[in-house]
Amino acid sequence: MLGVTGTAALLKLLAIIFSAVFVTSLLSGIFGMAGGLILMGVFTAIFPLSFAMVLHGVVQLFANGWRAFLIRQHIQWGIVGRYLIGGVLAIGGLCLVFWQPDKQAVFIMLGVLAFVPWIPKAVFALDVNRPFQAEVLGFIAQALNTLAGVVGPVLDIFFVKSDMTRQQIVATKGATQVIAHLTKIGFWTLPVLMSAEEGALPPIWLCIAALPVAMMGTWVGGKVLDKMTDVSFRSWTKYILTAIGVVYLMRGFGLI
């Protein structure tokens, strides 16, 4: 079960999984993205890639959905609708190309994404509120999230430099991530179902068991978010992602 034998080994693995889900959901509840990046790395290191992508997608789908629901009054639905337009175009392109990366490529993509928030505003002065930028974000985010499993740092380029409050940023990003993770789950599940590959997808019971853990972490993170200022929210995000990115790049290039 889950690639391990013996009750003790299974319990240890489940403890790692649920601890990672709680901590990363808490981080996502605070920063809106860092948790997903960390969780994708943990799952990719432990499980086969399709297993990791689907389990991560299910957990993040409900974590983001729950986070958005808790502060739903702050969701900017106009931005979500425009994001969806670009997302539909990306989904169509992925169906035509249908390329699935290996683990090394995923770690490298995750590492590069972690440094995206450091791009100077003079280079990419992006604001999701501006005309056509939410549509561009939808196209880029849907494609990257489906292939790399995570796209939070790219979302940050479009959101964190806007004049939105931290609650509006987290809530609206959560809504767009629900769309992104639904797409990712389908992209990685269908080929496995068609090939009938045993053990390549997470068991339903594991997905269900992880959901309340993710929801609890998200709720706790939301309480912390309420006590932060907008300035500290933006600065902490960059430094957390930088540390994560260094680790992922080292893993992708075989240095650790």
PDB file of C-alpha atoms in Angstrom:
ATOM      1  CA  MET A   1       0.000   0.000   0.000  1.00  0.00           C
ATOM      2  CA  LEU A   2       1.424   3.390  -1.072  1.00  0.00           C
ATOM      3  CA  GLY A   3       4.634   1.608  -2.046  1.00  0.00           C
ATOM      4  CA  VAL A   4       5.556   0.561   1.518  1.00  0.00           C
ATOM      5  CA  THR A   5       5.217  -2.682   3.467  1.00  0.00           C
ATOM      6  CA  GLY A   6       4.385  -3.025   7.135  1.00  0.00           C
ATOM      7  CA  THR A   7       2.124  -1.051   9.438  1.00  0.00           C
ATOM      8  CA  ALA A   8       4.930   1.021  10.968  1.00  0.00           C
ATOM      9  CA  ALA A   9       6.242   2.131   7.572  1.00  0.00           C
ATOM     10  CA  LEU A  10       2.727   3.009   6.406  1.00  0.00           C
ATOM     11  CA  LEU A  11       1.989   5.055   9.528  1.00  0.00           C
ATOM     12  CA  LYS A  12       5.295   6.911   9.142  1.00  0.00           C
ATOM     13  CA  LEU A  13       4.518   7.737   5.516  1.00  0.00           C
ATOM     14  CA  LEU A  14       1.002   8.902   6.393  1.00  0.00           C
ATOM     15  CA  ALA A  15       2.416  11.097   9.171  1.00  0.00           C
ATOM     16  CA  ILE A  16       4.780  12.718   6.660  1.00  0.00           C
ATOM     17  CA  ILE A  17       1.973  13.236   4.135  1.00  0.00           C
ATOM     18  CA  PHE A  18      -0.522  14.739   6.580  1.00  0.00           C
ATOM     19  CA  SER A  19       2.103  16.907   8.300  1.00  0.00           C
ATOM     20  CA  ALA A  20       3.182  18.260   4.917  1.00  0.00           C
ATOM     21  CA  VAL A  21      -0.437  18.895   3.939  1.00  0.00           C
ATOM     22  CA  PHE A  22      -1.183  20.784   7.169  1.00  0.00           C
ATOM     23  CA  VAL A  23       1.957  22.936   7.193  1.00  0.00           C
ATOM     24  CA  THR A  24       1.780  23.809   3.504  1.00  0.00           C
ATOM     25  CA  SER A  25      -1.955  24.557   3.687  1.00  0.00           C
ATOM     26  CA  LEU A  26      -1.190  26.876   6.595  1.00  0.00           C
ATOM     27  CA  LEU A  27       1.461  28.644   4.497  1.00  0.00           C
ATOM     28  CA  SER A  28      -0.941  28.894   1.565  1.00  0.00           C
ATOM     29  CA  GLY A  29      -3.569  30.346   3.868  1.00  0.00           C
ATOM     30  CA  ILE A  30      -1.101  33.082   4.796  1.00  0.00           C
ATOM     31  CA  PHE A  31       0.779  33.773   1.562  1.00  0.00           C
ATOM     32  CA  GLY A  32      -1.551  32.287  -1.047  1.00  0.00           C
ATOM     33  CA  MET A  33       1.121  30.270  -2.876  1.00  0.00           C
ATOM     34  CA  ALA A  34       4.248  29.106  -0.989  1.00  0.00           C
ATOM     35  CA  GLY A  35       2.509  26.050   0.449  1.00  0.00           C
ATOM     36  CA  GLY A  36       1.634  24.544  -2.907  1.00  0.00           C
ATOM     37  CA  LEU A  37       5.216  24.861  -4.122  1.00  0.00           C
ATOM     38  CA  ILE A  38       6.590  23.075  -1.053  1.00  0.00           C
ATOM     39  CA  LEU A  39       3.934  20.342  -1.118  1.00  0.00           C
ATOM     40  CA  MET A  40       4.581  19.603  -4.787  1.00  0.00           C
ATOM     41  CA  GLY A  41       8.257  19.086  -4.009  1.00  0.00           C
ATOM     42  CA  VAL A  42       7.492  16.753  -1.099  1.00  0.00           C
ATOM     43  CA  PHE A  43       5.062  14.624  -3.103  1.00  0.00           C
ATOM     44  CA  THR A  44       7.352  14.516  -6.151  1.00  0.00           C
ATOM     45  CA  ALA A  45      10.221  13.285  -3.972  1.00  0.00           C
ATOM     46  CA  ILE A  46       8.107  10.513  -2.415  1.00  0.00           C
ATOM     47  CA  PHE A  47       5.761   9.259  -5.146  1.00  0.00           C
ATOM     48  CA  PRO A  48       5.651   8.529  -8.900  1.00  0.00           C
ATOM     49  CA  LEU A  49       5.002  11.731 -10.832  1.00  0.00           C
ATOM     50  CA  SER A  50       1.404  11.053 -11.885  1.00  0.00           C
ATOM     51  CA  PHE A  51       0.581   9.981  -8.300  1.00  0.00           C
ATOM     52  CA  ALA A  52       2.180  13.173  -6.941  1.00  0.00           C
ATOM     53  CA  MET A  53       0.435  15.443  -9.452  1.00  0.00           C
ATOM     54  CA  VAL A  54      -3.040  14.045  -8.794  1.00  0.00           C
ATOM     55  CA  LEU A  55      -2.708  13.919  -4.987  1.00  0.00           C
ATOM     56  CA  HIS A  56      -1.284  17.446  -4.968  1.00  0.00           C
ATOM     57  CA  GLY A  57      -4.074  18.578  -7.271  1.00  0.00           C
ATOM     58  CA  VAL A  58      -6.811  17.160  -5.044  1.00  0.00           C
ATOM     59  CA  VAL A  59      -5.330  18.621  -1.855  1.00  0.00           C
ATOM     60  CA  GLN A  60      -4.679  22.029  -3.407  1.00  0.00           C
ATOM     61  CA  LEU A  61      -8.077  22.069  -5.111  1.00  0.00           C
ATOM     62  CA  PHE A  62      -9.853  21.815  -1.776  1.00  0.00           C
ATOM     63  CA  ALA A  63      -7.323  23.934   0.139  1.00  0.00           C
ATOM     64  CA  ASN A  64      -7.646  26.761  -2.385  1.00  0.00           C
ATOM     65  CA  GLY A  65     -11.384  26.310  -2.677  1.00  0.00           C
ATOM     66  CA  TRP A  66     -11.822  26.369   1.090  1.00  0.00           C
ATOM     67  CA  ARG A  67      -9.531  29.388   1.447  1.00  0.00           C
ATOM     68  CA  ALA A  68     -11.487  31.259  -1.210  1.00  0.00           C
ATOM     69  CA  PHE A  69     -14.787  30.283   0.412  1.00  0.00           C
ATOM     70  CA  LEU A  70     -13.714  31.502   3.853  1.00  0.00           C
ATOM     71  CA  ILE A  71     -13.030  35.001   2.491  1.00  0.00           C
ATOM     72  CA  ARG A  72     -15.353  34.794  -0.533  1.00  0.00           C
ATOM     73  CA  GLN A  73     -16.507  38.390  -0.046  1.00  0.00           C
ATOM     74  CA  HIS A  74     -13.034  39.483  -1.214  1.00  0.00           C
ATOM     75  CA  ILE A  75     -13.001  37.468  -4.482  1.00  0.00           C
ATOM     76  CA  GLN A  76     -12.752  39.701  -7.562  1.00  0.00           C
ATOM     77  CA  TRP A  77     -15.031  37.717  -9.876  1.00  0.00           C
ATOM     78  CA  GLY A  78     -14.334  39.890 -12.902  1.00  0.00           C
ATOM     79  CA  ILE A  79     -10.679  38.883 -12.753  1.00  0.00           C
ATOM     80  CA  VAL A  80     -11.597  35.201 -12.332  1.00  0.00           C
ATOM     81  CA  GLY A  81     -13.794  35.332 -15.440  1.00  0.00           C
ATOM     82  CA  ARG A  82     -11.086  36.952 -17.540  1.00  0.00           C
ATOM     83  CA  TYR A  83      -8.547  34.430 -16.218  1.00  0.00           C
ATOM     84  CA  LEU A  84     -10.824  31.621 -17.386  1.00  0.00           C
ATOM     85  CA  ILE A  85     -10.803  32.937 -20.964  1.00  0.00           C
ATOM     86  CA  GLY A  86      -7.029  32.529 -21.190  1.00  0.00           C
ATOM     87  CA  GLY A  87      -7.208  29.238 -19.336  1.00  0.00           C
ATOM     88  CA  VAL A  88      -9.542  27.692 -21.898  1.00  0.00           C
ATOM     89  CA  LEU A  89      -7.086  28.561 -24.683  1.00  0.00           C
ATOM     90  CA  ALA A  90      -4.235  26.959 -22.720  1.00  0.00           C
ATOM     91  CA  ILE A  91      -6.233  23.780 -22.120  1.00  0.00           C
ATOM     92  CA  GLY A  92      -6.897  23.501 -25.850  1.00  0.00           C
ATOM     93  CA  GLY A  93      -3.183  23.839 -26.582  1.00  0.00           C
ATOM     94  CA  LEU A  94      -2.240  21.206 -24.001  1.00  0.00           C
ATOM     95  CA  CYS A  95      -4.690  18.739 -25.518  1.00  0.00           C
ATOM     96  CA  LEU A  96      -2.951  19.146 -28.881  1.00  0.00           C
ATOM     97  CA  VAL A  97       0.650  18.894 -27.595  1.00  0.00           C
ATOM     98  CA  PHE A  98       0.234  16.515 -24.638  1.00  0.00           C
ATOM     99  CA  TRP A  99       3.772  16.438 -23.232  1.00  0.00           C
ATOM    100  CA  GLN A 100       4.396  15.158 -19.697  1.00  0.00           C
ATOM    101  CA  PRO A 101       7.713  16.120 -18.026  1.00  0.00           C
ATOM    102  CA  ASP A 102       9.864  13.825 -15.866  1.00  0.00           C
ATOM    103  CA  LYS A 103      10.726  14.430 -12.197  1.00  0.00           C
ATOM    104  CA  GLN A 104      13.999  16.228 -12.923  1.00  0.00           C
ATOM    105  CA  ALA A 105      12.272  18.650 -15.289  1.00  0.00           C
ATOM    106  CA  VAL A 106       9.528  19.293 -12.731  1.00  0.00           C
ATOM    107  CA  PHE A 107      12.036  20.194  -9.993  1.00  0.00           C
ATOM    108  CA  ILE A 108      13.880  22.553 -12.346  1.00  0.00           C
ATOM    109  CA  MET A 109      10.623  24.243 -13.374  1.00  0.00           C
ATOM    110  CA  LEU A 110       9.599  24.577  -9.715  1.00  0.00           C
ATOM    111  CA  GLY A 111      12.986  26.075  -8.842  1.00  0.00           C
ATOM    112  CA  VAL A 112      12.847  28.627 -11.643  1.00  0.00           C
ATOM    113  CA  LEU A 113       9.277  29.597 -10.753  1.00  0.00           C
ATOM    114  CA  ALA A 114      10.336  30.354  -7.185  1.00  0.00           C
ATOM    115  CA  PHE A 115      12.561  33.222  -8.382  1.00  0.00           C
ATOM    116  CA  VAL A 116       9.898  34.869 -10.526  1.00  0.00           C
ATOM    117  CA  PRO A 117       8.800  37.402  -7.840  1.00  0.00           C
ATOM    118  CA  TRP A 118      12.290  38.972  -7.927  1.00  0.00           C
ATOM    119  CA  ILE A 119      11.852  40.167 -11.515  1.00  0.00           C
ATOM    120  CA  PRO A 120      12.030  43.998 -11.340  1.00  0.00           C
ATOM    121  CA  LYS A 121       8.792  45.854 -11.892  1.00  0.00           C
ATOM    122  CA  ALA A 122      10.507  47.816 -14.676  1.00  0.00           C
ATOM    123  CA  VAL A 123      10.894  44.558 -16.619  1.00  0.00           C
ATOM    124  CA  PHE A 124       7.367  43.255 -16.082  1.00  0.00           C
ATOM    125  CA  ALA A 125       5.078  45.976 -14.756  1.00  0.00           C
ATOM    126  CA  LEU A 126       2.108  43.612 -14.650  1.00  0.00           C
ATOM    127  CA  ASP A 127      -1.199  44.198 -12.908  1.00  0.00           C
ATOM    128  CA  VAL A 128      -4.054  41.714 -13.168  1.00  0.00           C
ATOM    129  CA  ASN A 129      -6.532  44.610 -13.079  1.00  0.00           C
ATOM    130  CA  ARG A 130      -5.247  46.018 -16.369  1.00  0.00           C
ATOM    131  CA  PRO A 131      -6.857  45.159 -19.733  1.00  0.00           C
ATOM    132  CA  PHE A 132      -5.936  41.716 -21.138  1.00  0.00           C
ATOM    133  CA  GLN A 133      -3.470  40.885 -18.352  1.00  0.00           C
ATOM    134  CA  ALA A 134      -5.826  38.531 -16.520  1.00  0.00           C
ATOM    135  CA  GLU A 135      -6.385  36.684 -19.812  1.00  0.00           C
ATOM    136  CA  VAL A 136      -2.624  36.354 -20.358  1.00  0.00           C
ATOM    137  CA  LEU A 137      -2.256  35.150 -16.778  1.00  0.00           C
ATOM    138  CA  GLY A 138      -4.935  32.515 -17.343  1.00  0.00           C
ATOM    139  CA  PHE A 139      -3.126  31.141 -20.389  1.00  0.00           C
ATOM    140  CA  ILE A 140       0.302  31.028 -18.708  1.00  0.00           C
ATOM    141  CA  ALA A 141      -0.949  29.786 -15.345  1.00  0.00           C
ATOM    142  CA  GLN A 142      -3.072  26.967 -16.733  1.00  0.00           C
ATOM    143  CA  ALA A 143      -0.207  25.657 -18.872  1.00  0.00           C
ATOM    144  CA  LEU A 144       2.471  25.878 -16.167  1.00  0.00           C
ATOM    145  CA  ASN A 145       0.294  24.505 -13.376  1.00  0.00           C
ATOM    146  CA  THR A 146      -0.637  21.496 -15.485  1.00  0.00           C
ATOM    147  CA  LEU A 147       2.971  20.673 -16.416  1.00  0.00           C
ATOM    148  CA  ALA A 148       4.894  21.722 -13.278  1.00  0.00           C
ATOM    149  CA  GLY A 149       2.114  21.208 -10.743  1.00  0.00           C
ATOM    150  CA  VAL A 150       2.423  24.720  -9.301  1.00  0.00           C
ATOM    151  CA  VAL A 151       2.085  28.254 -10.612  1.00  0.00           C
ATOM    152  CA  GLY A 152       1.799  30.432  -7.489  1.00  0.00           C
ATOM    153  CA  PRO A 153       4.931  32.531  -8.130  1.00  0.00           C
ATOM    154  CA  VAL A 154       3.669  33.486 -11.597  1.00  0.00           C
ATOM    155  CA  LEU A 155       0.327  34.484 -10.127  1.00  0.00           C
ATOM    156  CA  ASP A 156       2.244  36.659  -7.695  1.00  0.00           C
ATOM    157  CA  ILE A 157       3.725  38.765 -10.523  1.00  0.00           C
ATOM    158  CA  PHE A 158       0.232  39.759 -11.619  1.00  0.00           C
ATOM    159  CA  PHE A 159      -1.311  40.144  -8.147  1.00  0.00           C
ATOM    160  CA  VAL A 160       1.220  41.356  -5.602  1.00  0.00           C
ATOM    161  CA  LYS A 161       2.025  44.511  -7.603  1.00  0.00           C
ATOM    162  CA  SER A 162      -1.617  45.505  -7.900  1.00  0.00           C
ATOM    163  CA  ASP A 163      -3.475  47.834  -5.541  1.00  0.00           C
ATOM    164  CA  MET A 164      -5.540  44.949  -4.157  1.00  0.00           C
ATOM    165  CA  THR A 165      -5.567  44.191  -0.422  1.00  0.00           C
ATOM    166  CA  ARG A 166      -3.918  41.000   0.877  1.00  0.00           C
ATOM    167  CA  GLN A 167      -7.365  39.449   1.447  1.00  0.00           C
ATOM    168  CA  GLN A 168      -8.430  40.197  -2.135  1.00  0.00           C
ATOM    169  CA  ILE A 169      -5.161  38.750  -3.457  1.00  0.00           C
ATOM    170  CA  VAL A 170      -5.433  35.502  -1.489  1.00  0.00           C
ATOM    171  CA  ALA A 171      -9.153  35.034  -2.184  1.00  0.00           C
ATOM    172  CA  THR A 172      -8.963  35.726  -5.922  1.00  0.00           C
ATOM    173  CA  LYS A 173      -5.841  33.620  -6.392  1.00  0.00           C
ATOM    174  CA  GLY A 174      -7.579  30.805  -4.532  1.00  0.00           C
ATOM    175  CA  ALA A 175     -10.493  30.926  -6.963  1.00  0.00           C
ATOM    176  CA  THR A 176      -8.208  30.833 -10.014  1.00  0.00           C
ATOM    177  CA  GLN A 177      -6.247  27.948  -8.508  1.00  0.00           C
ATOM    178  CA  VAL A 178      -9.407  25.859  -8.215  1.00  0.00           C
ATOM    179  CA  ILE A 179      -9.684  26.048 -12.005  1.00  0.00           C
ATOM    180  CA  ALA A 180      -5.987  25.283 -12.464  1.00  0.00           C
ATOM    181  CA  HIS A 181      -5.945  22.210 -10.222  1.00  0.00           C
ATOM    182  CA  LEU A 182      -9.104  20.744 -11.753  1.00  0.00           C
ATOM    183  CA  THR A 183      -7.343  20.907 -15.115  1.00  0.00           C
ATOM    184  CA  LYS A 184      -4.164  19.333 -13.724  1.00  0.00           C
ATOM    185  CA  ILE A 185      -6.039  16.425 -12.158  1.00  0.00           C
ATOM    186  CA  GLY A 186      -7.709  15.613 -15.469  1.00  0.00           C
ATOM    187  CA  PHE A 187      -4.487  15.969 -17.483  1.00  0.00           C
ATOM    188  CA  TRP A 188      -2.551  13.501 -15.319  1.00  0.00           C
ATOM    189  CA  THR A 189      -5.416  11.104 -14.540  1.00  0.00           C
ATOM    190  CA  LEU A 190      -6.779  10.296 -17.997  1.00  0.00           C
ATOM    191  CA  PRO A 191      -3.575   8.710 -19.437  1.00  0.00           C
ATOM    192  CA  VAL A 192      -3.211   6.491 -16.352  1.00  0.00           C
ATOM    193  CA  LEU A 193      -6.826   5.348 -16.583  1.00  0.00           C
ATOM    194  CA  MET A 194      -6.399   4.582 -20.271  1.00  0.00           C
ATOM    195  CA  SER A 195      -3.233   2.535 -19.645  1.00  0.00           C
ATOM    196  CA  ALA A 196      -4.650   0.838 -16.521  1.00  0.00           C
ATOM    197  CA  GLU A 197      -1.290   1.331 -14.770  1.00  0.00           C
ATOM    198  CA  GLU A 198      -1.585  -0.046 -11.227  1.00  0.00           C
ATOM    199  CA  GLY A 199      -0.508   2.158  -8.321  1.00  0.00           C
ATOM    200  CA  ALA A 200       0.068   5.228 -10.494  1.00  0.00           C
ATOM    201  CA  LEU A 201      -2.781   7.190  -8.898  1.00  0.00           C
ATOM    202  CA  PRO A 202      -3.429   7.939  -5.216  1.00  0.00           C
ATOM    203  CA  PRO A 203      -6.181   5.869  -3.550  1.00  0.00           C
ATOM    204  CA  ILE A 204      -9.461   7.675  -2.998  1.00  0.00           C
ATOM    205  CA  TRP A 205      -9.285   7.148   0.776  1.00  0.00           C
ATOM    206  CA  LEU A 206      -5.970   9.012   0.959  1.00  0.00           C
ATOM    207  CA  CYS A 207      -7.362  11.977  -0.957  1.00  0.00           C
ATOM    208  CA  ILE A 208     -10.431  12.113   1.286  1.00  0.00           C
ATOM    209  CA  ALA A 209      -8.364  11.793   4.481  1.00  0.00           C
ATOM    210  CA  ALA A 210      -6.091  14.665   3.435  1.00  0.00           C
ATOM    211  CA  LEU A 211      -8.952  17.106   2.855  1.00  0.00           C
ATOM    212  CA  PRO A 212      -9.866  17.976   6.481  1.00  0.00           C
ATOM    213  CA  VAL A 213      -6.150  18.345   7.257  1.00  0.00           C
ATOM    214  CA  ALA A 214      -5.792  20.831   4.394  1.00  0.00           C
ATOM    215  CA  MET A 215      -8.908  22.704   5.485  1.00  0.00           C
ATOM    216  CA  MET A 216      -7.647  22.990   9.067  1.00  0.00           C
ATOM    217  CA  GLY A 217      -4.260  24.292   7.929  1.00  0.00           C
ATOM    218  CA  THR A 218      -5.977  26.804   5.670  1.00  0.00           C
ATOM    219  CA  TRP A 219      -8.202  28.028   8.510  1.00  0.00           C
ATOM    220  CA  VAL A 220      -5.222  28.536  10.841  1.00  0.00           C
ATOM    221  CA  GLY A 221      -3.316  30.327   8.071  1.00  0.00           C
ATOM    222  CA  GLY A 222      -6.252  32.654   7.521  1.00  0.00           C
ATOM    223  CA  LYS A 223      -6.145  33.689  11.177  1.00  0.00           C
ATOM    224  CA  VAL A 224      -2.454  34.567  10.817  1.00  0.00           C
ATOM    225  CA  LEU A 225      -3.172  36.495   7.594  1.00  0.00           C
ATOM    226  CA  ASP A 226      -5.621  38.743   9.426  1.00  0.00           C
ATOM    227  CA  LYS A 227      -2.838  39.861  11.786  1.00  0.00           C
ATOM    228  CA  MET A 228      -0.307  40.688   9.050  1.00  0.00           C
ATOM    229  CA  THR A 229       0.183  44.032   7.334  1.00  0.00           C
ATOM    230  CA  ASP A 230       0.160  44.342   3.537  1.00  0.00           C
ATOM    231  CA  VAL A 231       3.867  45.294   3.563  1.00  0.00           C
ATOM    232  CA  SER A 232       5.031  42.280   5.582  1.00  0.00           C
ATOM    233  CA  PHE A 233       2.804  40.027   3.469  1.00  0.00           C
ATOM    234  CA  ARG A 234       4.618  41.040   0.273  1.00  0.00           C
ATOM    235  CA  SER A 235       8.176  40.932   1.663  1.00  0.00           C
ATOM    236  CA  TRP A 236       7.944  37.564   3.422  1.00  0.00           C
ATOM    237  CA  THR A 237       6.595  35.919   0.274  1.00  0.00           C
ATOM    238  CA  LYS A 238       9.751  36.661  -1.723  1.00  0.00           C
ATOM    239  CA  TYR A 239      12.210  35.336   0.846  1.00  0.00           C
ATOM    240  CA  ILE A 240      10.318  32.115   1.501  1.00  0.00           C
ATOM    241  CA  LEU A 241      10.142  31.343  -2.206  1.00  0.00           C
ATOM    242  CA  THR A 242      13.839  32.087  -2.739  1.00  0.00           C
ATOM    243  CA  ALA A 243      14.903  29.506  -0.159  1.00  0.00           C
ATOM    244  CA  ILE A 244      12.552  26.938  -1.669  1.00  0.00           C
ATOM    245  CA  GLY A 245      13.770  27.657  -5.197  1.00  0.00           C
ATOM    246  CA  VAL A 246      17.425  27.034  -4.315  1.00  0.00           C
ATOM    247  CA  VAL A 247      16.583  23.608  -2.892  1.00  0.00           C
ATOM    248  CA  TYR A 248      14.495  22.611  -5.921  1.00  0.00           C
ATOM    249  CA  LEU A 249      17.125  23.680  -8.439  1.00  0.00           C
ATOM    250  CA  MET A 250      19.774  21.695  -6.567  1.00  0.00           C
ATOM    251  CA  ARG A 251      17.455  18.671  -6.599  1.00  0.00           C
ATOM    252  CA  GLY A 252      16.671  19.101 -10.289  1.00  0.00           C
ATOM    253  CA  PHE A 253      20.348  19.265 -11.252  1.00  0.00           C
ATOM    254  CA  GLY A 254      21.217  16.285  -9.056  1.00  0.00           C
ATOM    255  CA  LEU A 255      23.227  18.201  -6.432  1.00  0.00           C
ATOM    256  CA  ILE A 256      21.185  16.827  -3.513  1.00  0.00           C
TER     257      ILE A 256
END
